[in-house]
Coordinates of C-alpha atoms and ligand atoms in Angstrom, one line a residue:
Chain A
M74 CA -124.4 -141.1 98.2
K75 CA -125.3 -138.2 100.5
P76 CA -124.8 -138.7 104.2
Q77 CA -128.0 -140.0 106.0
V78 CA -128.8 -137.7 108.8
A79 CA -131.4 -138.1 111.6
F80 CA -132.6 -135.9 114.5
F81 CA -133.9 -137.2 117.8
D82 CA -135.2 -135.5 120.9
F83 CA -135.0 -136.5 124.5
T84 CA -135.8 -134.4 127.6
S85 CA -136.0 -130.9 126.3
C86 CA -138.3 -128.1 125.2
E87 CA -137.7 -129.0 121.6
G88 CA -136.6 -125.4 121.0
C89 CA -133.4 -126.6 119.3
Q90 CA -135.4 -128.5 116.7
L91 CA -137.5 -125.5 116.1
N92 CA -134.4 -123.4 115.8
K93 CA -133.3 -125.7 113.0
L94 CA -136.6 -125.4 111.2
N95 CA -136.1 -121.7 111.3
L96 CA -133.0 -122.0 109.1
E97 CA -135.3 -121.4 106.0
N98 CA -132.7 -119.5 104.0
D99 CA -130.1 -122.3 104.3
L100 CA -132.4 -125.3 104.4
L101 CA -132.3 -126.0 100.7
D102 CA -128.5 -125.7 100.7
I103 CA -128.3 -128.1 103.5
L104 CA -130.5 -130.6 101.7
K105 CA -128.0 -130.6 98.8
H106 CA -125.5 -132.2 101.1
V107 CA -127.5 -134.6 103.3
D108 CA -130.6 -136.7 103.3
I109 CA -132.7 -136.3 106.4
V110 CA -134.1 -139.7 107.3
E111 CA -135.6 -139.1 110.7
F112 CA -136.8 -135.9 112.1
R113 CA -140.0 -136.2 114.2
E114 CA -141.1 -132.6 113.8
A115 CA -140.5 -132.4 110.1
M116 CA -141.2 -135.8 108.7
D117 CA -142.0 -139.4 109.7
D118 CA -139.5 -142.0 108.4
K119 CA -137.3 -144.7 110.0
A120 CA -133.9 -146.1 109.0
D121 CA -131.5 -148.8 110.2
H122 CA -128.4 -146.8 109.9
Y123 CA -127.5 -143.1 110.2
D124 CA -124.3 -141.4 109.1
I125 CA -124.9 -138.6 111.5
A126 CA -127.4 -138.6 114.4
F127 CA -128.2 -135.3 116.1
I128 CA -129.5 -135.6 119.6
E129 CA -131.4 -132.9 121.4
G130 CA -132.3 -133.1 125.1
S131 CA -130.8 -134.7 128.2
I132 CA -131.1 -138.3 129.4
S133 CA -133.4 -138.4 132.4
S134 CA -135.2 -141.7 132.5
P135 CA -134.4 -145.4 132.0
S136 CA -136.3 -145.4 128.7
C137 CA -134.1 -142.5 127.5
V138 CA -131.0 -144.6 128.3
E139 CA -132.3 -147.5 126.3
R140 CA -133.2 -145.4 123.3
I141 CA -129.9 -143.5 123.2
H142 CA -128.0 -146.8 123.3
D143 CA -130.1 -148.0 120.4
I144 CA -129.5 -144.8 118.4
R145 CA -125.7 -144.9 119.1
R146 CA -125.6 -148.4 117.9
R147 CA -127.1 -147.4 114.5
S148 CA -125.0 -144.1 114.1
D149 CA -121.6 -143.5 112.8
I150 CA -121.3 -140.0 114.1
L151 CA -123.4 -138.7 117.1
V152 CA -123.8 -135.0 117.8
A153 CA -125.2 -133.4 121.0
L154 CA -127.4 -130.4 120.1
G155 CA -128.0 -127.7 122.6
S156 CA -127.4 -127.3 126.3
C157 CA -129.6 -130.1 127.5
A158 CA -127.8 -132.6 125.4
V159 CA -124.3 -131.2 125.9
N160 CA -124.3 -130.9 129.7
G161 CA -127.8 -131.5 131.0
G162 CA -128.6 -127.8 130.8
I163 CA -131.5 -126.3 132.7
N164 CA -132.9 -129.8 133.4
A165 CA -129.9 -130.6 135.5
M166 CA -131.1 -128.2 138.2
K167 CA -133.2 -131.2 139.1
N168 CA -130.1 -132.9 140.3
L169 CA -129.5 -130.3 143.0
H170 CA -132.5 -131.7 144.9
P171 CA -133.2 -135.1 146.3
I172 CA -134.7 -137.2 143.5
D173 CA -137.7 -138.2 145.6
E174 CA -138.6 -134.7 146.4
V175 CA -138.4 -133.8 142.7
R176 CA -140.7 -136.7 141.7
E177 CA -143.2 -135.8 144.3
T178 CA -143.3 -132.1 143.3
V179 CA -143.9 -133.1 139.6
Y180 CA -146.1 -136.2 139.9
G181 CA -147.7 -135.9 143.3
K182 CA -149.1 -139.2 144.5
D183 CA -148.5 -140.8 141.2
K184 CA -144.8 -140.5 141.6
Y185 CA -144.2 -144.3 141.6
L186 CA -145.7 -144.6 138.1
F187 CA -142.8 -142.6 136.5
A188 CA -139.3 -143.9 136.7
T189 CA -136.7 -141.1 136.7
L190 CA -133.0 -140.5 136.7
P191 CA -130.8 -137.5 137.3
A192 CA -130.8 -135.3 134.1
M193 CA -127.6 -136.3 132.3
A194 CA -125.6 -135.1 129.4
V195 CA -125.8 -137.5 126.4
S196 CA -122.0 -138.0 126.8
S197 CA -122.6 -139.4 130.3
V198 CA -124.3 -142.4 128.7
V199 CA -122.9 -142.9 125.2
K200 CA -119.9 -141.6 123.3
V201 CA -120.6 -138.1 121.8
D202 CA -118.5 -137.1 118.8
Y203 CA -119.4 -133.4 118.4
E204 CA -121.5 -130.8 120.2
V205 CA -123.4 -127.7 119.3
R206 CA -123.8 -125.5 122.3
G207 CA -126.4 -123.0 123.4
C208 CA -129.9 -122.7 124.7
P209 CA -131.4 -123.0 122.1
M210 CA -128.5 -124.3 120.1
N211 CA -126.8 -121.7 117.9
Q212 CA -127.9 -122.0 114.3
Q213 CA -124.6 -120.8 112.8
D214 CA -122.7 -123.3 114.9
F215 CA -125.0 -126.0 113.7
L216 CA -124.4 -125.1 110.0
K217 CA -120.7 -124.8 110.5
L218 CA -120.5 -128.3 112.1
L219 CA -122.7 -129.8 109.4
I220 CA -120.5 -128.3 106.7
A221 CA -117.3 -129.5 108.4
L222 CA -118.7 -133.0 108.7
V223 CA -119.8 -133.1 105.1
L224 CA -116.3 -131.9 104.0
G225 CA -114.6 -134.2 106.4
K226 CA -112.9 -131.3 108.2
Q227 CA -112.2 -130.5 111.8
A228 CA -115.4 -129.1 113.5
P229 CA -115.0 -125.7 115.2
K230 CA -114.6 -125.8 118.9
Y231 CA -115.3 -123.0 121.3
N232 CA -113.4 -122.6 124.5
S233 CA -112.9 -118.9 124.7
P234 CA -115.0 -116.7 127.0
V235 CA -118.1 -114.8 125.8
C236 CA -116.1 -111.6 126.8
V237 CA -113.8 -112.0 123.7
E238 CA -116.6 -111.6 121.2
C239 CA -118.2 -108.9 123.4
K240 CA -115.0 -106.9 123.4
L241 CA -114.5 -107.3 119.6
K242 CA -117.9 -105.8 119.2
E243 CA -116.9 -102.9 121.4
N244 CA -119.9 -103.5 123.7
E245 CA -120.0 -101.5 126.9
C246 CA -119.4 -104.1 129.6
L247 CA -122.5 -104.8 131.7
Y248 CA -120.4 -104.6 134.8
N249 CA -120.0 -100.9 134.0
R250 CA -123.8 -100.7 134.0
G251 CA -124.5 -102.3 137.3
M252 CA -125.2 -105.8 136.0
V253 CA -123.6 -109.1 136.8
C254 CA -122.6 -111.2 133.8
L255 CA -121.3 -114.7 133.5
G256 CA -119.4 -113.9 130.2
P257 CA -115.9 -114.3 131.7
V258 CA -116.3 -118.0 132.4
T259 CA -118.8 -119.0 129.7
R260 CA -117.8 -120.5 126.4
G261 CA -118.3 -118.1 123.5
G262 CA -119.3 -118.7 120.0
C263 CA -122.6 -117.0 120.3
D264 CA -121.2 -113.6 119.2
A265 CA -121.9 -112.3 122.7
L266 CA -125.6 -112.4 121.8
C267 CA -127.1 -111.4 125.2
P268 CA -124.6 -108.6 126.2
S269 CA -125.0 -107.1 122.7
F270 CA -128.7 -106.6 123.5
G271 CA -128.0 -105.3 127.1
Q272 CA -128.8 -108.6 128.7
F273 CA -126.3 -110.4 131.0
C274 CA -124.9 -113.7 130.0
T275 CA -126.6 -116.6 131.9
G276 CA -124.0 -119.1 130.9
C277 CA -126.1 -121.1 128.4
R278 CA -123.1 -122.4 126.4
G279 CA -121.5 -124.0 129.4
I280 CA -118.4 -123.2 131.5
L281 CA -114.9 -123.0 130.0
S282 CA -112.7 -126.0 130.2
N283 CA -110.2 -124.2 132.5
P284 CA -112.2 -121.7 134.6
N285 CA -111.5 -119.7 137.7
L286 CA -114.8 -120.1 139.4
D287 CA -113.8 -118.7 142.7
G288 CA -112.5 -115.6 140.9
M289 CA -115.8 -115.4 139.1
L290 CA -117.9 -115.6 142.3
E291 CA -115.7 -112.9 143.8
I292 CA -116.3 -110.6 140.8
M293 CA -120.1 -111.2 141.1
T294 CA -120.2 -110.6 144.9
N295 CA -118.0 -107.5 144.5
H296 CA -120.7 -106.2 142.1
G297 CA -123.5 -106.3 144.5
I298 CA -125.1 -109.8 144.6
S299 CA -124.9 -112.3 147.5
L300 CA -122.7 -115.4 147.3
D301 CA -125.9 -117.5 147.3
E302 CA -127.4 -115.6 144.4
A303 CA -124.0 -115.7 142.5
K304 CA -123.9 -119.5 142.9
K305 CA -127.5 -119.9 141.8
R306 CA -126.7 -117.9 138.6
M307 CA -123.7 -120.0 137.9
L308 CA -125.7 -123.3 138.4
L309 CA -128.6 -122.3 136.1
F310 CA -127.3 -124.0 133.0
N311 CA -124.3 -125.7 134.5
S312 CA -125.5 -127.8 137.5
N313 CA -123.7 -130.8 136.1
E314 CA -120.5 -128.9 135.3
V315 CA -119.6 -127.0 138.4
Q316 CA -119.4 -128.1 142.0
L317 CA -120.1 -125.1 144.3
Chain B
M217 CA -94.3 -73.2 117.8
E218 CA -97.1 -72.1 115.6
C219 CA -100.0 -71.6 117.9
Y220 CA -103.6 -70.3 117.6
S221 CA -106.4 -69.8 120.0
L222 CA -109.7 -71.6 119.3
L223 CA -113.0 -71.2 121.1
R224 CA -114.7 -74.4 122.3
A225 CA -117.8 -73.3 120.4
D226 CA -115.8 -73.3 117.2
V227 CA -114.5 -76.8 117.4
P228 CA -117.4 -78.4 115.5
A229 CA -116.6 -75.9 112.7
L230 CA -113.0 -77.1 112.8
I231 CA -114.1 -80.7 112.6
D232 CA -116.3 -79.9 109.5
H233 CA -113.3 -78.1 108.0
L234 CA -111.1 -81.2 108.5
G235 CA -113.7 -83.2 106.6
K236 CA -112.4 -81.5 103.4
F237 CA -109.3 -83.8 103.7
G238 CA -111.3 -87.0 104.2
E239 CA -113.3 -89.1 106.6
V240 CA -113.1 -87.7 110.2
V241 CA -113.0 -90.2 113.0
A242 CA -113.5 -88.9 116.6
P243 CA -114.6 -90.0 120.1
H244 CA -118.4 -90.3 120.6
R245 CA -120.5 -91.4 123.5
K246 CA -121.3 -95.1 123.7
G247 CA -123.6 -96.8 126.2
D248 CA -124.2 -95.3 129.7
V249 CA -120.7 -94.3 130.7
S250 CA -118.4 -95.2 127.7
Y251 CA -116.9 -93.7 124.6
S252 CA -115.8 -95.1 121.2
F253 CA -114.0 -93.8 118.1
E254 CA -116.6 -93.4 115.3
S255 CA -116.9 -91.7 112.0
V256 CA -118.2 -88.2 112.4
L257 CA -121.6 -87.7 110.8
D258 CA -122.6 -84.7 112.9
S259 CA -119.7 -82.7 114.3
S260 CA -121.7 -81.5 117.3
Q261 CA -121.9 -85.1 118.5
V262 CA -118.1 -85.3 118.9
V263 CA -117.0 -85.5 122.6
L264 CA -114.1 -83.4 123.6
D265 CA -113.8 -84.4 127.2
Y266 CA -113.6 -88.2 127.6
N267 CA -111.5 -90.5 129.7
R268 CA -110.8 -93.3 127.2
T269 CA -112.6 -95.2 124.4
L270 CA -113.6 -98.8 124.9
L271 CA -111.4 -100.0 122.0
P272 CA -108.3 -98.2 121.1
L273 CA -107.7 -96.4 117.8
K274 CA -105.9 -99.6 116.7
K275 CA -109.3 -101.0 115.7
L276 CA -109.2 -98.7 112.6
F277 CA -105.7 -99.9 111.5
L278 CA -105.9 -103.5 112.5
P279 CA -109.6 -104.3 112.6
P280 CA -110.9 -106.8 115.2
V281 CA -112.1 -109.1 112.4
E282 CA -110.7 -108.7 108.9
K283 CA -111.3 -110.7 105.8
L284 CA -108.1 -111.6 104.1
M285 CA -109.3 -113.6 101.1
D286 CA -112.2 -115.3 99.4
F287 CA -111.6 -118.9 98.2
S288 CA -113.4 -121.4 96.1
L289 CA -113.3 -125.1 96.9
K290 CA -114.9 -125.8 93.6
N291 CA -112.2 -124.2 91.5
M292 CA -109.4 -124.6 94.0
S293 CA -108.7 -120.9 93.7
F294 CA -108.4 -117.9 96.0
D295 CA -108.8 -114.2 95.7
P296 CA -106.9 -112.0 98.2
V297 CA -108.7 -108.8 99.4
E298 CA -107.1 -105.8 97.7
L299 CA -107.6 -103.1 100.2
T300 CA -108.1 -99.5 99.0
T301 CA -108.0 -96.8 101.5
Q302 CA -109.2 -93.2 101.7
P303 CA -107.6 -90.3 103.5
R304 CA -108.7 -90.2 107.2
V305 CA -108.3 -87.6 110.0
F306 CA -108.3 -88.9 113.5
F307 CA -109.6 -86.1 115.7
G308 CA -109.5 -85.8 119.5
V309 CA -106.7 -88.4 120.1
H310 CA -105.0 -88.5 123.5
S311 CA -101.2 -88.5 123.6
Y312 CA -100.9 -92.1 124.9
E313 CA -103.1 -93.3 122.0
M314 CA -100.8 -91.6 119.5
Q315 CA -97.8 -93.2 121.2
S316 CA -99.6 -96.6 120.9
I317 CA -99.9 -96.1 117.1
L318 CA -96.2 -95.3 116.9
R319 CA -95.5 -98.5 118.8
L320 CA -97.9 -100.4 116.5
D321 CA -96.0 -98.9 113.5
H322 CA -92.9 -100.5 114.8
S323 CA -94.6 -103.9 115.4
M324 CA -96.4 -103.9 112.1
L325 CA -94.0 -102.2 109.7
S326 CA -90.5 -103.2 110.7
G327 CA -89.2 -106.3 108.9
N328 CA -91.9 -107.7 106.7
A329 CA -94.4 -104.8 106.6
E330 CA -98.1 -105.7 107.2
S331 CA -99.6 -104.4 103.9
N332 CA -103.1 -103.8 105.1
Y333 CA -101.9 -101.9 108.2
F334 CA -99.5 -99.9 106.0
K335 CA -102.3 -99.0 103.6
R336 CA -104.6 -97.8 106.4
R337 CA -101.8 -96.0 108.1
K338 CA -100.5 -93.8 105.2
N339 CA -102.9 -91.1 104.3
S340 CA -103.8 -90.7 108.0
R341 CA -103.7 -87.4 109.9
F342 CA -103.8 -87.0 113.6
V343 CA -105.3 -84.2 115.7
G344 CA -104.5 -84.6 119.4
I345 CA -106.3 -83.2 122.4
S346 CA -105.3 -82.8 126.0
F347 CA -107.2 -84.7 128.8
E348 CA -107.8 -84.7 132.5
P349 CA -106.3 -87.9 133.9
D350 CA -108.8 -90.1 135.8
D351 CA -108.1 -92.8 138.4
F352 CA -106.7 -95.1 135.8
H353 CA -104.4 -93.1 133.5
F354 CA -100.8 -93.4 134.3
S355 CA -99.1 -92.5 131.0
E356 CA -96.7 -90.0 132.6
S357 CA -95.2 -92.9 134.5
V358 CA -94.3 -94.5 131.2
G359 CA -92.8 -91.3 129.8
I360 CA -95.8 -89.9 128.0
A361 CA -96.9 -86.4 129.0
I362 CA -100.4 -85.2 128.4
E363 CA -99.0 -82.6 125.9
E364 CA -96.6 -85.1 124.2
M365 CA -97.0 -84.1 120.6
E366 CA -94.9 -86.6 118.7
G367 CA -96.9 -88.1 115.8
F368 CA -99.6 -85.4 115.7
D369 CA -100.2 -83.0 112.9
L370 CA -102.3 -80.7 115.1
F371 CA -102.9 -80.6 118.8
L372 CA -105.6 -79.0 120.9
N373 CA -104.6 -78.0 124.4
E374 CA -107.4 -77.0 126.6
I375 CA -106.8 -73.8 128.5
D376 CA -109.5 -72.2 130.6
D377 CA -112.2 -74.1 128.8
D378 CA -111.1 -73.0 125.4
F379 CA -108.2 -74.3 123.3
Q380 CA -104.8 -73.5 122.0
L381 CA -104.2 -75.1 118.6
Y382 CA -100.6 -76.1 117.8
V383 CA -99.5 -76.8 114.3
L384 CA -96.9 -79.5 114.3
S385 CA -96.3 -80.5 110.7
D386 CA -96.8 -79.3 107.1
N387 CA -99.7 -81.7 106.9
G388 CA -101.2 -80.0 109.9
R389 CA -100.7 -76.6 108.3
S390 CA -102.6 -77.7 105.2
L391 CA -105.4 -79.2 107.3
I392 CA -106.3 -75.9 108.7
Q393 CA -105.6 -73.9 105.6
G394 CA -108.6 -71.6 105.0
F395 CA -110.0 -72.1 108.5
K396 CA -110.9 -68.6 109.7
Q397 CA -112.0 -69.1 113.4
I398 CA -108.5 -69.0 114.9
R399 CA -106.1 -66.3 115.7
T400 CA -102.4 -66.4 116.5
V401 CA -101.3 -66.4 120.1
E402 CA -98.3 -67.2 122.3
A403 CA -98.2 -70.9 123.3
E404 CA -98.6 -71.6 127.0
L405 CA -98.1 -75.2 127.9
S406 CA -100.0 -75.5 131.1
G407 CA -98.6 -78.6 132.8
K408 CA -101.2 -78.1 135.5
R409 CA -102.9 -81.5 135.3
E410 CA -101.9 -84.1 137.8
F411 CA -101.9 -87.8 137.4
K412 CA -103.6 -89.7 140.3
K413 CA -102.2 -93.1 139.3
K414 CA -98.4 -93.5 139.2
I415 CA -95.8 -96.2 138.9
R416 CA -93.3 -95.4 141.7
Y417 CA -90.1 -95.7 139.7
H418 CA -89.0 -94.0 136.5
Y419 CA -89.7 -96.3 133.6
N420 CA -86.0 -96.8 132.8
R421 CA -85.7 -98.6 136.1
L422 CA -88.4 -101.1 135.3
P423 CA -86.4 -103.5 133.1
R424 CA -84.2 -104.2 136.1
I425 CA -87.3 -104.9 138.3
F426 CA -88.6 -107.3 135.7
Q427 CA -85.3 -109.0 135.4
Y428 CA -85.7 -110.3 138.9
A429 CA -89.5 -110.6 139.1
Y430 CA -90.0 -113.8 137.2
K431 CA -90.4 -115.9 140.3
S432 CA -92.2 -113.2 142.3
K433 CA -95.1 -114.1 144.6
V434 CA -97.1 -111.3 143.1
W435 CA -98.1 -113.4 140.1
A436 CA -99.9 -116.0 142.2
D437 CA -101.9 -113.3 144.0
V438 CA -103.0 -111.9 140.7
A439 CA -103.8 -115.3 139.2
E440 CA -106.2 -116.0 142.1
K441 CA -108.4 -113.1 141.0
C442 CA -108.0 -113.2 137.3
V443 CA -110.7 -115.1 135.4
G444 CA -108.8 -115.1 132.1
C445 CA -111.5 -113.2 130.2
G446 CA -109.0 -111.5 127.9
A447 CA -110.5 -108.0 128.4
C448 CA -107.2 -106.5 129.4
T449 CA -105.4 -107.6 126.2
L450 CA -108.2 -107.2 123.8
T451 CA -108.6 -103.5 124.8
C452 CA -104.9 -102.8 125.0
P453 CA -103.7 -100.4 122.3
T454 CA -100.3 -102.0 121.8
C455 CA -101.4 -105.7 121.8
F456 CA -101.5 -107.1 118.2
C457 CA -102.0 -110.9 118.4
F458 CA -104.5 -112.4 116.0
D459 CA -105.7 -115.8 114.9
V460 CA -106.5 -116.8 111.3
T461 CA -109.4 -119.0 110.5
D462 CA -111.2 -120.3 107.4
E463 CA -115.0 -120.2 107.2
V464 CA -116.7 -122.3 104.6
S465 CA -120.2 -121.2 103.4
V466 CA -123.3 -123.4 103.6
T467 CA -123.0 -124.3 100.0
A468 CA -119.7 -126.0 100.9
E469 CA -118.3 -124.5 97.6
D470 CA -116.7 -121.3 98.7
G471 CA -115.6 -119.5 101.8
L472 CA -113.4 -116.8 103.3
R473 CA -110.2 -116.6 105.4
Q474 CA -110.3 -114.0 108.1
R475 CA -108.1 -112.9 111.0
T476 CA -109.5 -112.1 114.4
W477 CA -107.8 -110.5 117.5
D478 CA -106.6 -113.1 119.9
S479 CA -105.3 -112.7 123.5
C480 CA -102.5 -114.3 125.4
M481 CA -104.7 -114.2 128.5
L482 CA -107.0 -116.9 127.1
S483 CA -106.2 -120.4 128.3
T484 CA -106.4 -121.7 124.7
F485 CA -103.8 -119.2 123.4
A486 CA -100.7 -121.3 123.8
E487 CA -102.4 -124.6 123.1
V488 CA -100.7 -126.5 120.3
A489 CA -101.3 -129.7 118.3
G490 CA -101.5 -132.8 120.5
G491 CA -103.3 -130.8 123.3
E492 CA -100.1 -129.4 124.9
N493 CA -100.4 -126.0 126.4
F494 CA -97.3 -124.2 127.4
R495 CA -99.1 -121.4 129.3
E496 CA -102.0 -123.3 130.8
K497 CA -101.9 -121.7 134.2
T498 CA -103.3 -118.1 134.7
I499 CA -100.2 -117.3 136.7
N500 CA -98.0 -117.9 133.6
R501 CA -100.3 -115.9 131.4
T502 CA -100.5 -112.9 133.7
R503 CA -96.8 -112.8 134.0
H504 CA -96.4 -113.1 130.2
R505 CA -98.7 -110.2 129.7
L506 CA -96.7 -107.8 131.9
Y507 CA -93.3 -109.1 130.5
R508 CA -94.6 -108.2 127.0
K509 CA -95.2 -104.7 128.2
F510 CA -92.1 -104.1 130.3
K511 CA -89.4 -106.5 129.4
Y512 CA -89.4 -108.5 126.2
I513 CA -90.0 -105.7 123.6
T514 CA -88.5 -103.1 126.0
D515 CA -85.2 -104.9 126.0
E516 CA -85.0 -104.5 122.2
E517 CA -86.6 -101.1 121.8
G518 CA -85.7 -99.2 125.0
L519 CA -89.3 -98.2 125.6
P520 CA -92.1 -99.6 127.7
W521 CA -94.7 -101.3 125.5
C522 CA -97.4 -100.0 127.8
V523 CA -98.6 -96.4 127.1
G524 CA -100.5 -96.0 130.4
C525 CA -104.0 -95.6 128.9
G526 CA -105.4 -97.6 131.9
R527 CA -107.8 -99.7 129.8
C528 CA -106.6 -103.0 131.1
T529 CA -107.3 -101.9 134.6
A530 CA -110.5 -99.9 134.0
F531 CA -112.1 -102.8 131.9
C532 CA -110.9 -105.7 134.1
P533 CA -114.0 -107.2 135.7
A534 CA -111.8 -108.5 138.6
G535 CA -110.4 -105.0 139.2
I536 CA -106.8 -106.1 138.6
S537 CA -104.6 -103.0 138.2
L538 CA -101.5 -103.1 136.1
P539 CA -99.7 -100.2 137.8
D540 CA -100.5 -101.7 141.2
I541 CA -98.9 -105.0 140.0
V542 CA -95.8 -103.1 139.0
N543 CA -95.7 -101.2 142.3
E544 CA -95.9 -104.4 144.2
L545 CA -93.0 -105.9 142.2
I546 CA -91.1 -102.7 143.0
Q547 CA -91.9 -103.1 146.7
E548 CA -90.9 -106.7 146.7
D549 CA -87.6 -105.8 145.0
E550 CA -86.9 -103.2 147.6
K551 CA -87.4 -105.7 150.4
A552 CA -85.1 -108.1 148.7
Q553 CA -82.5 -105.4 148.2
Y554 CA -82.8 -104.4 151.9
H555 CA -82.3 -108.0 153.1
H556 CA -79.4 -108.4 150.9
T557 CA -77.7 -105.3 152.2
V558 CA -78.3 -106.2 155.8
R559 CA -76.8 -109.6 155.5
V560 CA -73.7 -108.4 153.7
Ligands
LIG204 S1 -120.7 -107.7 129.3 FE1 -120.3 -109.8 130.0 S2 -119.5 -110.8 128.3 FE2 -119.4 -108.6 127.8 S3 -117.3 -108.1 128.5 FE3 -118.7 -107.7 130.2 S4 -118.6 -109.5 131.4 FE4 -117.8 -110.0 129.4
LIG205 S1 -124.3 -114.6 125.9 FE1 -124.3 -116.3 127.4 S2 -126.5 -116.7 127.8 FE2 -126.4 -115.5 125.9 S3 -126.3 -116.9 124.2 FE3 -124.2 -116.4 124.7 S4 -123.5 -118.0 126.2 FE4 -125.8 -118.0 126.1
LIG206 S1 -109.2 -108.4 132.2 FE1 -108.7 -109.0 134.4 S2 -109.7 -110.9 134.7 FE2 -109.7 -110.6 132.5 S3 -107.9 -111.7 131.8 FE3 -107.3 -109.5 132.1 S4 -106.5 -109.5 134.3 FE4 -107.7 -111.4 134.0
LIG207 S1 -101.0 -102.5 129.3 FE1 -102.9 -101.5 130.0 S2 -102.4 -99.4 130.5 FE2 -100.7 -100.3 129.3 S3 -101.2 -99.7 127.2 FE3 -102.1 -101.8 127.5 S4 -104.2 -101.4 128.2 FE4 -103.1 -99.5 128.3

């Protein structure tokens, strides 16, 4: 029997799900390997057990916690899809402010009607077996992981900086063009997408496992931005990962 | 030496003439302030005055990503790539770059020869060009003069804005056969150009420096600034490490095996099964990089494995300078020597 696969979304923009739907060319090939049993944006169907559950979005309310526990209980393999699910992503910037202030800004006087929690990575709440990084999640990564799982092989892991792929493509470094780039401490695997189009890396795939953050901040401030601004850039996608 | 004069304005005609032999590869502008070796489509676009290309010429002998074989999971079979190569002329190559190819030859062809490298390497012709050293070149300090002509078939030496063309091999002679815009002159090797960056000692004294530098304090200072991005090694013309991976297609029925440049500056480089990492700390990796350039291979071959192109320094986002590191090690050694003498 083909593996039963489901997709769920939590606190996110749902961009990752849309990114999957954009895989038109490969969608039919994917469906040869797996049965999709739950996918809110594509179909409406419920099941008791999933071989693989893909989770998009961060965990940011008590109801999210309850739901993710329920999904984990019904799933053999659980995969975090995209920055929000992997490390809290952009949502986690919320955690840099007092939670009461955040609630008031968003809900005004109705703030007591909405229970909220700090925006957490899925792995902060339940066991996560694999991850697909990026904001939105990288399509090729997603396909590679899916194929690896179907074949029962080791899933690819990325723990080399964006600079590696950037150099292999012989891009002119943005530091030579007066920009400030987070590539040196950001996990690659995106084929240096942003620098290849002249845009600096904002760190959407998360920070390396063994980074030199002080060194990175020094590079950034030596290239013309304030320490405050440098820290803000580093926190954009990684508020939960780095302590500055 | 067989020598001709060549007007700057006639260089594009020479490049077109070289095209009779095969594909011509030469430096071109890239981005705002950079250069890269590219196939010549229009000889007027070739740049004659450049500091260094982003990636070294190595990329055309040992490509950054190279498919090695196709395989089929369905039939349990594989199909190695059978490389066929065409004649190529590499035009506008600096002397340190040529020396890096000669060093790569040693790394790739001694012992078990790397067959794809060998195929790309034979049928290659090299036309050198002189250059004006910038703040980062220090090739003279590792024994490579601007006019070092070993390995070249032809060499263009800039003199008063035009060139002298030296013929250095029979292959070089046949490359310019029938080219009319040159006339015989006396060779004048200028030697006027000055290097701004220098290593303080002659390179034959460096192995001794490195013999005692293993526990130097310098490594920790460097490690504090280094972010482990790998730029220094990925752009180094004498580095050759690669990783081999298998990519299965979405049909899950076939795939390909490829090799990709790797770098000893990455924290994952020395990670092995079970999660052990025998060079986890930046300090160990930085030290290893320099020992690979000035000690380990040098002990065997008698030559520094750095050609002084300056890429590792020019392209390091943290501004870490390889010749400065070596000079600091020298200074530290001098201090130690001095203390020792005083005490005795
Ligand atoms: S542009 Fe960014 S990712 Fe590319 S080499 Fe420079 S710092 Fe690294
Ligand atoms: S370059 Fe950086 S910001 Fe852009 S996709 Fe890659 S990791 Fe994300
Ligand atoms: S380029 Fe500089 S920062 Fe990057 S690994 Fe090399 S020495 Fe370290
Ligand atoms: S170590 Fe640096 S200067 Fe020496 S050959 Fe490599 S990139 Fe060039």
